[in-house]
Amino acid sequence: MLMVKLTYSGTDYYLSQDGHALAHLWKQYVLSFGSLQRRLPVDYGGYCKLEWGSIKIAGVFFQTGGLGVWPPPAEMDITIYYTATTEAAAVTLLSGVAHRAAVDLQGVTYDIYGPEYTDTAAASTAYNGTLVTIATAMCATLGLTLDSTAARSPSPTVVHTTSYERLLIDLLSDFCAFYTHLFYIGGTTLYLVDMLADNGSRTIEFKYLRGPEYHWKPLTYEVGNGKVTAFGTYKYGRSISQTAYHGTAANIEAAFDNILTVCNGDWASISIPLEGDVPAPGEKISWTDEQLAEDTEMYVRARSITYDFDRSLIHIEGEGSMTKSA
Amino acid sequence: MKVIATDNITAVTASEQNANYPADNVLDGYPKHVWKSSTAGASAYLTLTATSGSAVAVFNTNATAISVEISSGVSVQWDAGVQWDSGVQWVSSLMSVGSGTYDLTSAGVGSGWADYPATTINHSAKITFTPPAGEVVECGVVSIGDVEEFEDPRPTMDEGLHEFGEVVELQNGSVYVVDRDDVRTFSVGSLMTRINFWRLLHSVVQNNIRSYPRAWRLADNSNADDWEWVVYARLNGRPRGTGARDKSLVNVTMDLIEVL
């Protein structure tokens, strides 16, 4: 069940698509919901940011007895929850601001904006510490709490001095991509995840939609920064230019090798029902496909997650491994 | 066949309510937006004020029985120059219009309907709900207003369900069902007098209900008077009639779809 809490002038309003009588009455005023997507800036890591969609709310909600405000307010705070059982068990999918976009005969469309993290690192700021240590310090500045449960151990060392002012969130994203980590933000927690390991796992017995897509990204044959280069197995394909956030060639080359591993992995897209627990970025999703030429074992680690609330589906894309069933 | 063509409720209060499920939820036209009492296993009542009416209908209630009492206030106007003598005080009085108790358990559809003598002044309806054992009372919609009555449908009335859910095919040939509530649908055919058809088209549909949901009692005769014929529904399209223009009877068809 998808639930939408709108907050206006200090009062909470409880909405849903189908109407749910839980601890609160979640009234069926949500007419439609644009898909939301989490995805990475580059295939091999960074900030797995939620890209916000829009929500259309029935006009009756704005009448007296509901919100009682017309024209509709320019902005309202919005929190979106999902639960398969009770309101107490609901998980927060996102919280942000809904900003008025359009009015028509049926209702009012609001665009949804996430929180922006505008703190910056000044020019000539020197970083020398582990990725976890640096992420912890940045989180403190951003008003977030770091969860490094799924980060690599030992955490790789970052050595870098900024040459110009950068947004902290972007700088952390770059550090993470270099070391094949991703991070995502849920509520006030920043989750740091090693892309070479699992952030939880689940096996799907059969409950996925017909026709998962299996594909390979354009082949990457080298990753380099102009001084240090790592090469893959093949000698053709694309070349990735990546800033190094360490000063030692061996460390840089090891980081570039990891980038090659992720980019040249076996990629797949799969759609599953939106029910039970919602997959997290980096979660390992495994299944057996008996419809291909040979029975195939596949897993991916979720890198791009799209929530289709109107059809109650989740689309997942990621890299992993394809093997023939024993 | 009856319909409460105008909803004339102006106020509602409850003997008790869950703060998240207030009494005025019964007035918003969404049966799934329920009023809930707060004491499990105890009866609770709604008191509604209406400007005019001749029937009360309830929808999406879990009550096993409802008791309906209709009372009308007595209006008094002072003549010029008349004033209170000392020691005289006002004692309010209510005139009972009618009351009755209705067993809702038979069909399990959560609907009920009570007719009462047409009352064209402000009056109140006290509806007492008897809950299932150990549960709080809940009710989705209450409608009070003037009943428009027409000829009952023919016995061959079409009835079915409309599906809002989605079925998605899974890899192994099984399916994933995005489950949403089904609603009941009716295709009603009735032989009406020309004057009744005109009243249905213009007084009721064109001037009042249009596409809004209303309380319908689709059949009310000795063969079909169950609560399952009491439906909160809207017109799906508009009524149509066929008849020779110089004849007194019209074959009328109209489609209704339940609202949740």
Coordinates of C-alpha atoms in Angstrom, one line a residue:
Chain A
M1 CA 0.0 0.0 0.0
L2 CA 1.3 3.4 -1.0
M3 CA 0.5 6.2 1.4
V4 CA 1.0 9.9 1.0
K5 CA 1.2 12.4 3.9
L6 CA 0.9 16.0 3.0
T7 CA 1.7 18.6 5.6
Y8 CA 0.3 22.1 5.3
S9 CA 0.3 24.8 7.9
G10 CA 1.3 22.3 10.5
T11 CA -1.6 19.9 9.8
D12 CA -1.1 16.4 8.4
Y13 CA -3.4 15.1 5.7
Y14 CA -3.5 11.4 4.8
L15 CA -4.0 10.3 1.2
S16 CA -3.7 7.2 -0.9
Q17 CA -4.6 5.9 -4.4
D18 CA -7.1 3.2 -3.3
G19 CA -8.2 4.3 0.2
H20 CA -6.7 2.5 3.2
A21 CA -8.3 2.4 6.7
L22 CA -5.2 1.9 8.9
A23 CA -4.3 3.8 12.1
H24 CA -5.2 6.9 10.0
L25 CA -7.8 7.0 7.2
W26 CA -5.7 7.4 4.0
K27 CA -8.3 9.0 1.7
Q28 CA -8.4 8.0 -1.9
Y29 CA -7.5 11.4 -3.3
V30 CA -4.4 10.5 -5.3
L31 CA -5.4 10.3 -8.9
S32 CA -2.0 9.3 -10.4
F33 CA 1.6 9.1 -9.5
G34 CA 4.5 9.6 -11.9
S35 CA 7.3 7.0 -11.6
L36 CA 10.1 7.7 -9.2
Q37 CA 13.6 6.5 -10.0
R38 CA 16.8 6.0 -8.1
R39 CA 19.9 5.9 -10.3
L40 CA 23.6 6.4 -10.3
P41 CA 25.5 9.3 -12.1
V42 CA 27.9 6.7 -13.6
D43 CA 27.6 2.9 -13.9
Y44 CA 30.3 2.3 -11.3
G45 CA 29.0 4.4 -8.3
G46 CA 28.2 7.7 -6.8
Y47 CA 25.1 9.2 -5.4
C48 CA 22.1 6.9 -6.1
K49 CA 19.7 9.9 -6.1
L50 CA 16.0 9.7 -6.2
E51 CA 14.7 11.5 -9.2
W52 CA 11.4 13.0 -8.3
G53 CA 8.2 12.7 -10.3
S54 CA 4.8 14.3 -9.8
I55 CA 1.6 13.5 -8.1
K56 CA -2.0 14.4 -9.1
I57 CA -4.5 15.0 -6.3
A58 CA -8.2 15.1 -6.8
G59 CA -9.7 18.6 -6.7
V60 CA -12.2 17.6 -3.9
F61 CA -9.2 17.4 -1.5
F62 CA -8.8 21.2 -1.7
Q63 CA -12.5 21.9 -0.9
T64 CA -13.9 22.8 2.5
G65 CA -13.8 19.8 4.6
G66 CA -10.5 18.7 3.2
L67 CA -7.6 21.1 2.9
G68 CA -10.1 24.0 2.4
V69 CA -7.6 26.2 0.5
W70 CA -8.1 27.5 -3.0
P71 CA -6.3 28.2 -5.2
P72 CA -4.2 25.3 -4.2
P73 CA -1.2 26.2 -2.1
A74 CA 2.1 26.7 -3.9
E75 CA 3.9 24.1 -1.7
M76 CA 3.3 21.4 0.8
D77 CA 5.6 19.0 2.6
I78 CA 5.2 15.5 1.3
T79 CA 6.2 12.1 2.7
I80 CA 5.5 8.9 0.8
Y81 CA 5.4 5.6 2.6
Y82 CA 4.9 2.0 1.6
T83 CA 3.7 -0.9 3.7
A84 CA 2.4 -4.3 2.9
T85 CA 0.7 -4.7 6.3
T86 CA 0.2 -2.0 8.9
E87 CA 0.9 1.7 9.2
A88 CA 3.4 1.1 12.0
A89 CA 5.4 -1.1 9.6
A90 CA 5.5 1.5 6.8
V91 CA 8.9 2.5 5.4
T92 CA 9.6 6.0 4.1
L93 CA 10.2 6.0 0.4
L94 CA 10.8 9.7 0.2
S95 CA 10.2 13.0 1.9
G96 CA 10.4 16.3 0.3
V97 CA 8.3 19.2 -1.0
A98 CA 5.4 19.2 -3.4
H99 CA 5.3 22.3 -5.6
R100 CA 2.2 23.3 -7.5
A101 CA 2.5 22.6 -11.2
A102 CA -0.9 22.5 -12.9
V103 CA -4.7 22.6 -12.3
D104 CA -7.3 20.9 -14.5
L105 CA -10.8 19.6 -14.3
Q106 CA -9.9 16.5 -12.3
G107 CA -7.4 17.9 -9.9
V108 CA -4.1 19.5 -9.1
T109 CA -0.6 18.3 -10.2
Y110 CA 2.3 18.8 -7.9
D111 CA 6.0 18.3 -8.8
I112 CA 7.9 16.7 -6.1
Y113 CA 11.3 18.0 -5.1
G114 CA 13.7 16.3 -2.8
P115 CA 15.9 17.9 -0.1
E116 CA 18.8 19.7 -1.5
Y117 CA 22.2 19.5 0.2
T118 CA 23.9 22.9 -0.5
D119 CA 26.9 22.7 1.9
T120 CA 30.2 23.1 0.1
A121 CA 33.8 22.3 0.5
A122 CA 36.0 25.4 -0.1
A123 CA 38.9 25.5 -2.5
S124 CA 42.1 24.0 -1.2
T125 CA 40.3 21.7 1.3
A126 CA 42.6 18.7 1.9
Y127 CA 41.1 15.2 2.4
N128 CA 43.3 12.4 3.7
G129 CA 41.5 9.6 5.4
T130 CA 39.3 6.6 4.7
L131 CA 36.2 6.9 2.7
V132 CA 34.1 6.1 5.8
T133 CA 35.9 8.7 7.9
I134 CA 35.4 11.4 5.2
A135 CA 31.8 10.4 4.6
T136 CA 31.2 10.6 8.4
A137 CA 32.6 14.1 8.6
M138 CA 30.6 15.2 5.5
C139 CA 27.4 13.7 6.9
A140 CA 27.8 15.7 10.1
T141 CA 28.0 18.9 8.0
L142 CA 25.0 17.8 5.9
G143 CA 22.8 17.0 8.9
L144 CA 22.9 13.2 8.1
T145 CA 23.9 10.1 9.9
L146 CA 26.2 7.7 8.1
D147 CA 25.3 4.0 7.9
S148 CA 28.5 2.2 6.7
T149 CA 27.3 -1.4 7.4
A150 CA 27.6 -2.3 3.7
A151 CA 30.7 -0.3 3.0
R152 CA 34.0 -2.0 2.1
S153 CA 36.2 -3.1 4.9
P154 CA 38.9 -2.0 5.3
S155 CA 37.7 1.3 3.9
P156 CA 39.9 2.6 1.0
T157 CA 41.9 5.8 1.6
V158 CA 41.0 9.1 -0.1
V159 CA 43.8 11.6 -0.7
H160 CA 42.6 14.8 -2.4
T161 CA 42.8 18.5 -2.2
T162 CA 40.0 20.5 -3.9
S163 CA 41.1 23.0 -6.5
Y164 CA 37.8 24.9 -6.4
E165 CA 34.6 25.1 -4.3
R166 CA 32.5 21.9 -4.6
L167 CA 29.2 20.8 -3.3
L168 CA 29.9 18.3 -0.6
I169 CA 27.3 15.9 -1.9
D170 CA 28.9 16.0 -5.4
L171 CA 32.4 15.6 -4.0
L172 CA 31.4 12.6 -1.9
S173 CA 29.7 11.1 -5.0
D174 CA 33.0 11.4 -6.9
F175 CA 35.0 9.8 -4.2
C176 CA 32.5 7.0 -4.0
A177 CA 32.5 6.4 -7.8
F178 CA 36.3 6.2 -7.9
Y179 CA 36.2 3.5 -5.2
T180 CA 33.2 1.7 -6.7
H181 CA 30.9 2.7 -3.8
L182 CA 27.4 4.1 -4.1
F183 CA 25.4 5.9 -1.5
Y184 CA 21.7 6.7 -1.1
I185 CA 19.8 8.8 1.4
G186 CA 16.7 7.6 3.3
G187 CA 15.2 10.0 5.8
T188 CA 18.3 11.5 7.6
T189 CA 20.5 8.5 7.0
L190 CA 23.2 8.2 4.3
Y191 CA 23.8 4.6 3.4
L192 CA 27.3 3.9 2.0
V193 CA 27.4 0.7 0.0
D194 CA 30.4 -1.3 -1.5
M195 CA 29.4 -2.1 -5.1
L196 CA 31.5 -5.3 -5.1
A197 CA 29.4 -6.7 -2.2
D198 CA 25.7 -7.2 -1.4
N199 CA 23.6 -4.7 0.5
G200 CA 21.2 -7.4 1.5
S201 CA 19.9 -10.1 -0.8
R202 CA 16.8 -11.8 -2.0
T203 CA 15.9 -14.6 -4.3
I204 CA 12.9 -14.4 -6.5
E205 CA 11.4 -17.8 -7.1
F206 CA 9.1 -17.0 -10.0
K207 CA 7.4 -13.7 -9.2
Y208 CA 8.9 -11.5 -11.8
L209 CA 7.4 -10.2 -15.0
R210 CA 7.7 -12.0 -18.3
G211 CA 10.9 -11.2 -20.2
P212 CA 13.7 -9.9 -18.1
E213 CA 16.2 -8.2 -20.3
Y214 CA 19.8 -9.4 -20.3
H215 CA 22.4 -7.1 -21.8
W216 CA 25.9 -5.9 -21.6
K217 CA 27.0 -2.3 -21.4
P218 CA 29.2 -1.0 -24.2
L219 CA 32.5 -2.8 -23.5
T220 CA 35.0 -0.8 -21.5
Y221 CA 38.6 -1.7 -22.3
E222 CA 40.5 0.9 -20.2
V223 CA 40.0 3.3 -17.3
G224 CA 42.6 5.9 -16.8
N225 CA 43.5 9.4 -15.5
G226 CA 46.2 10.3 -18.0
K227 CA 49.0 8.9 -15.8
V228 CA 47.7 5.5 -14.6
T229 CA 45.6 3.2 -16.8
A230 CA 44.0 -0.1 -16.1
F231 CA 43.1 -2.4 -19.0
G232 CA 40.4 -5.0 -19.4
T233 CA 40.5 -8.4 -21.2
Y234 CA 39.6 -7.0 -24.6
K235 CA 41.4 -4.3 -26.5
Y236 CA 38.4 -2.5 -28.0
G237 CA 35.4 -0.6 -26.8
R238 CA 35.1 2.6 -24.8
S239 CA 37.6 4.3 -22.7
I240 CA 36.7 5.9 -19.3
S241 CA 38.5 8.9 -18.0
Q242 CA 38.3 9.0 -14.2
T243 CA 39.9 11.4 -11.7
A244 CA 42.0 9.6 -9.2
Y245 CA 41.5 10.4 -5.5
H246 CA 44.7 8.8 -4.3
G247 CA 48.3 9.5 -5.0
T248 CA 49.7 6.0 -5.2
A249 CA 49.8 4.3 -8.6
A250 CA 49.1 0.8 -7.3
N251 CA 46.0 2.0 -5.3
I252 CA 44.7 3.9 -8.3
E253 CA 45.2 0.9 -10.6
A254 CA 43.4 -1.3 -8.2
A255 CA 40.5 1.2 -8.0
F256 CA 40.3 1.3 -11.8
D257 CA 40.3 -2.5 -12.0
N258 CA 37.2 -2.5 -9.8
I259 CA 35.6 0.0 -12.2
L260 CA 36.3 -2.3 -15.1
T261 CA 34.8 -5.2 -13.2
V262 CA 31.5 -3.4 -12.6
C263 CA 31.2 -1.9 -16.1
N264 CA 31.9 -5.1 -17.8
G265 CA 29.7 -7.3 -15.6
D266 CA 26.5 -9.1 -16.8
W267 CA 23.7 -6.5 -16.7
A268 CA 20.0 -7.3 -16.6
S269 CA 16.7 -5.5 -16.0
I270 CA 13.8 -7.2 -14.2
S271 CA 10.4 -6.1 -13.0
I272 CA 8.8 -7.4 -9.8
P273 CA 5.6 -6.6 -8.0
L274 CA 5.7 -3.7 -5.5
E275 CA 4.9 -5.7 -2.4
G276 CA 6.6 -6.8 0.8
D277 CA 10.0 -5.1 1.4
V278 CA 11.1 -2.6 -1.2
P279 CA 14.6 -3.4 -2.6
A280 CA 17.4 -1.1 -1.6
P281 CA 20.2 0.1 -3.9
G282 CA 23.0 -2.5 -4.0
E283 CA 20.7 -5.3 -2.9
K284 CA 21.5 -8.6 -4.6
I285 CA 18.5 -9.9 -6.6
S286 CA 18.8 -13.5 -7.8
W287 CA 16.5 -15.6 -10.0
T288 CA 16.5 -18.6 -12.3
D289 CA 15.3 -18.1 -15.8
E290 CA 14.0 -21.3 -17.5
Q291 CA 12.7 -19.6 -20.6
L292 CA 16.0 -18.9 -22.2
A293 CA 17.9 -21.2 -24.6
E294 CA 19.4 -22.9 -21.4
D295 CA 18.2 -22.7 -17.8
T296 CA 20.1 -19.7 -16.4
E297 CA 21.0 -18.5 -13.0
M298 CA 21.2 -14.7 -12.8
Y299 CA 21.8 -12.2 -10.1
V300 CA 22.2 -8.4 -10.3
R301 CA 22.9 -5.8 -7.6
A302 CA 20.3 -3.1 -7.9
R303 CA 21.8 0.0 -9.4
S304 CA 18.7 1.7 -10.9
I305 CA 15.3 1.2 -9.2
T306 CA 12.1 2.7 -10.7
Y307 CA 8.9 2.7 -8.7
D308 CA 5.8 2.5 -10.8
F309 CA 3.1 3.2 -8.2
D310 CA 0.2 3.3 -10.7
R311 CA 0.8 -0.3 -11.7
S312 CA 2.4 -1.4 -8.4
L313 CA 5.6 -2.6 -10.0
I314 CA 9.3 -2.1 -9.4
H315 CA 11.8 -2.1 -12.3
I316 CA 15.4 -3.0 -11.3
E317 CA 18.5 -2.7 -13.4
G318 CA 22.0 -3.7 -12.3
E319 CA 25.1 -5.7 -13.0
G320 CA 25.9 -9.1 -11.7
S321 CA 26.6 -12.5 -13.1
M322 CA 24.9 -14.9 -15.5
T323 CA 25.7 -18.7 -15.3
K324 CA 24.2 -21.8 -16.7
S325 CA 22.1 -23.8 -14.2
A326 CA 23.7 -26.9 -12.8
Chain B
M1 CA -37.2 1.8 -7.9
K2 CA -36.2 4.7 -5.6
V3 CA -33.5 7.3 -5.6
I4 CA -32.6 9.9 -3.0
A5 CA -32.3 12.6 -5.7
T6 CA -31.1 15.4 -3.4
D7 CA -28.9 15.0 -0.4
N8 CA -30.3 17.4 2.2
I9 CA -28.1 16.8 5.2
T10 CA -26.7 20.0 6.7
A11 CA -24.9 18.7 9.8
V12 CA -23.8 15.5 11.6
T13 CA -22.6 14.7 15.0
A14 CA -21.7 11.4 16.6
S15 CA -22.1 10.0 20.1
E16 CA -18.4 9.1 19.9
Q17 CA -15.8 9.0 17.2
N18 CA -12.2 8.0 16.5
A19 CA -10.3 11.2 15.9
N20 CA -8.9 9.8 12.6
Y21 CA -12.4 8.7 11.4
P22 CA -14.6 11.7 12.3
A23 CA -18.4 11.7 11.8
D24 CA -18.4 14.1 8.9
N25 CA -16.7 11.3 6.8
V26 CA -20.3 10.1 6.2
L27 CA -21.0 13.2 4.2
D28 CA -18.1 13.3 1.8
G29 CA -19.6 10.8 -0.8
Y30 CA -16.8 8.2 -0.4
P31 CA -18.1 5.0 1.2
K32 CA -14.6 3.9 2.0
H33 CA -14.0 7.1 4.1
V34 CA -15.7 5.8 7.2
W35 CA -16.8 7.2 10.5
K36 CA -15.7 5.0 13.3
S37 CA -16.9 4.9 16.9
S38 CA -14.3 4.6 19.7
T39 CA -15.7 1.9 22.0
A40 CA -15.5 -1.7 20.8
G41 CA -18.6 -3.7 21.2
A42 CA -20.8 -0.8 22.1
S43 CA -23.6 0.8 20.1
A44 CA -23.1 4.3 18.9
Y45 CA -25.2 6.8 17.1
L46 CA -25.1 9.6 14.5
T47 CA -27.4 12.6 14.7
L48 CA -28.0 14.2 11.4
T49 CA -29.9 17.3 10.5
A50 CA -31.7 17.6 7.1
T51 CA -33.7 20.3 5.5
S52 CA -36.2 18.0 3.8
G53 CA -36.5 14.3 3.2
S54 CA -38.5 11.1 3.1
A55 CA -35.8 8.4 3.4
V56 CA -32.5 7.7 5.0
A57 CA -29.9 5.3 3.6
V58 CA -26.6 4.1 5.0
F59 CA -23.7 2.5 3.1
N60 CA -20.6 0.5 3.9
T61 CA -21.4 -0.1 7.6
N62 CA -20.4 -3.0 9.6
A63 CA -23.4 -2.7 11.8
T64 CA -25.6 -5.8 12.3
A65 CA -28.6 -3.5 12.9
I66 CA -29.6 0.1 12.8
S67 CA -32.3 1.9 14.6
V68 CA -33.6 5.1 13.0
E69 CA -35.6 7.8 14.8
I70 CA -36.8 10.8 12.8
S71 CA -37.9 13.9 14.8
S72 CA -39.0 17.3 13.7
G73 CA -38.6 20.5 15.6
V74 CA -41.7 22.6 16.2
S75 CA -41.4 26.1 14.8
V76 CA -43.0 29.0 16.8
Q77 CA -43.0 32.7 15.9
W78 CA -43.9 35.5 18.3
D79 CA -46.8 37.8 17.4
A80 CA -45.9 41.5 17.7
G81 CA -46.1 42.7 21.2
V82 CA -46.0 39.3 22.9
Q83 CA -43.4 38.9 25.6
W84 CA -42.5 36.4 28.3
D85 CA -44.3 36.7 31.6
S86 CA -42.0 36.4 34.6
G87 CA -41.4 32.8 35.6
V88 CA -42.3 31.4 32.2
Q89 CA -39.5 29.4 30.5
W90 CA -39.1 27.7 27.1
V91 CA -39.3 23.9 27.0
S92 CA -38.2 22.5 23.7
S93 CA -40.2 19.8 22.2
L94 CA -39.8 17.3 19.3
M95 CA -42.4 15.8 17.2
S96 CA -41.7 12.2 16.3
V97 CA -42.0 11.6 12.6
G98 CA -41.2 7.9 12.7
S99 CA -38.8 5.3 13.9
G100 CA -37.8 1.7 13.1
T101 CA -35.2 -0.9 13.6
Y102 CA -33.6 -2.6 10.6
D103 CA -31.7 -5.9 10.6
L104 CA -28.7 -5.6 8.2
T105 CA -27.2 -9.0 8.7
S106 CA -29.2 -10.8 6.0
A107 CA -27.2 -9.9 2.9
G108 CA -24.0 -8.8 4.4
V109 CA -23.7 -5.8 2.0
G110 CA -23.5 -3.1 4.6
S111 CA -26.4 -1.1 3.3
G112 CA -29.7 -0.1 4.7
W113 CA -32.7 2.1 3.8
A114 CA -35.5 3.5 5.9
D115 CA -38.5 5.4 4.4
Y116 CA -40.4 7.9 6.5
P117 CA -43.2 10.3 5.9
A118 CA -42.1 13.2 3.8
T119 CA -40.9 16.1 5.9
T120 CA -40.2 19.4 4.4
I121 CA -38.9 21.3 7.4
N122 CA -35.7 20.9 9.3
H123 CA -35.7 17.6 11.0
S124 CA -33.2 15.2 12.6
A125 CA -32.4 11.6 12.2
K126 CA -30.8 9.7 15.0
I127 CA -29.3 6.5 13.6
T128 CA -28.1 4.0 16.2
F129 CA -25.7 1.3 15.0
T130 CA -25.3 -2.1 16.6
P131 CA -21.7 -3.3 16.1
P132 CA -20.5 -6.9 15.5
A133 CA -19.3 -8.5 18.7
G134 CA -16.1 -6.8 19.9
E135 CA -15.8 -4.3 17.1
V136 CA -16.3 -0.6 16.8
V137 CA -19.1 0.7 14.6
E138 CA -18.2 2.2 11.2
C139 CA -20.2 3.7 8.4
G140 CA -19.1 5.2 5.1
V141 CA -22.0 7.2 3.8
V142 CA -25.4 8.4 5.1
S143 CA -27.8 10.0 2.7
I144 CA -31.1 11.8 3.6
G145 CA -33.3 13.5 1.1
D146 CA -36.4 13.5 -0.9
V147 CA -37.2 10.2 -2.6
E148 CA -38.1 10.0 -6.2
E149 CA -39.9 6.7 -7.0
F150 CA -40.2 5.0 -10.3
E151 CA -41.4 1.7 -11.7
D152 CA -39.3 -1.2 -10.6
P153 CA -36.9 -2.8 -13.1
R154 CA -38.0 -5.8 -15.2
P155 CA -36.9 -9.1 -13.7
T156 CA -34.3 -9.5 -16.4
M157 CA -32.1 -6.7 -15.0
D158 CA -28.4 -7.2 -15.9
E159 CA -26.0 -7.2 -13.0
G160 CA -22.3 -7.7 -12.8
L161 CA -18.9 -6.5 -11.5
H162 CA -16.4 -4.1 -12.9
E163 CA -12.8 -4.9 -12.3
F164 CA -10.3 -2.1 -11.5
G165 CA -7.3 -4.3 -10.8
E166 CA -4.6 -5.2 -13.2
V167 CA -3.3 -8.6 -14.2
V168 CA 0.4 -8.8 -15.2
E169 CA 1.8 -12.0 -16.7
L170 CA 4.8 -13.5 -14.9
Q171 CA 7.8 -15.3 -16.5
N172 CA 6.5 -18.8 -15.7
G173 CA 3.0 -18.2 -17.1
S174 CA 1.5 -17.4 -13.8
V175 CA 0.1 -13.9 -13.1
Y176 CA 0.6 -11.1 -10.6
V177 CA -2.7 -9.4 -9.7
V178 CA -2.7 -5.8 -8.7
D179 CA -5.7 -6.1 -6.6
R180 CA -8.3 -3.3 -6.4
D181 CA -11.9 -3.5 -5.2
D182 CA -14.5 -4.5 -7.8
V183 CA -17.7 -2.6 -8.0
R184 CA -21.1 -3.7 -8.9
T185 CA -22.7 -2.7 -12.2
F186 CA -26.4 -2.7 -13.2
S187 CA -28.2 -2.3 -16.4
V188 CA -31.7 -1.5 -15.6
G189 CA -34.7 -1.9 -17.9
S190 CA -38.0 -0.5 -16.8
L191 CA -41.4 0.2 -18.4
M192 CA -42.3 3.7 -17.2
T193 CA -45.2 6.0 -17.7
R194 CA -44.4 8.8 -20.0
I195 CA -44.7 11.3 -17.1
N196 CA -42.4 9.3 -14.9
F197 CA -39.8 9.1 -17.7
W198 CA -39.9 12.8 -18.2
R199 CA -39.5 13.3 -14.4
L200 CA -36.5 10.9 -14.4
L201 CA -34.8 12.7 -17.3
H202 CA -35.3 16.2 -16.3
S203 CA -36.2 16.7 -12.6
V204 CA -34.0 14.0 -11.4
V205 CA -31.0 13.5 -13.8
Q206 CA -30.7 16.7 -15.7
N207 CA -31.5 19.0 -12.7
N208 CA -30.0 17.0 -9.9
I209 CA -27.9 13.9 -9.9
R210 CA -26.1 14.0 -13.3
S211 CA -23.0 11.9 -12.7
Y212 CA -22.9 12.2 -8.9
P213 CA -23.3 9.1 -6.8
R214 CA -26.7 8.8 -5.1
A215 CA -28.5 6.3 -2.9
W216 CA -30.6 4.0 -5.0
R217 CA -33.0 1.3 -4.0
L218 CA -33.2 -0.5 -7.3
A219 CA -36.0 -2.8 -6.4
D220 CA -38.6 -2.5 -3.6
N221 CA -41.4 -5.0 -4.0
S222 CA -42.5 -8.2 -2.4
N223 CA -40.1 -10.3 -4.5
A224 CA -37.0 -8.1 -4.2
D225 CA -36.7 -5.9 -1.2
D226 CA -33.3 -7.0 0.2
W227 CA -30.6 -4.6 1.2
E228 CA -28.5 -5.9 -1.7
W229 CA -30.7 -3.7 -3.9
V230 CA -29.7 -0.6 -1.9
V231 CA -26.6 0.7 -3.7
Y232 CA -24.6 3.8 -3.6
A233 CA -24.1 4.3 -7.3
R234 CA -23.7 6.8 -10.2
L235 CA -25.2 6.8 -13.6
N236 CA -22.9 5.4 -16.2
G237 CA -24.1 7.4 -19.2
R238 CA -27.6 8.7 -19.1
P239 CA -31.1 7.0 -19.2
R240 CA -32.6 6.3 -22.6
G241 CA -36.2 5.6 -23.5
T242 CA -38.0 4.2 -26.4
G243 CA -41.7 4.6 -27.0
A244 CA -44.2 5.9 -29.5
R245 CA -44.7 9.5 -28.9
D246 CA -48.5 9.3 -28.7
K247 CA -48.4 6.4 -26.2
S248 CA -48.3 6.6 -22.5
L249 CA -45.5 4.0 -21.8
V250 CA -41.8 4.2 -22.4
N251 CA -39.2 1.4 -22.4
V252 CA -36.4 2.9 -20.3
T253 CA -32.8 1.6 -19.9
M254 CA -30.0 3.0 -17.8
D255 CA -26.7 1.8 -16.5
L256 CA -25.5 2.3 -12.9
I257 CA -22.0 1.7 -11.4
E258 CA -21.3 1.4 -7.7
V259 CA -19.1 3.9 -6.1
L260 CA -16.6 3.0 -3.3

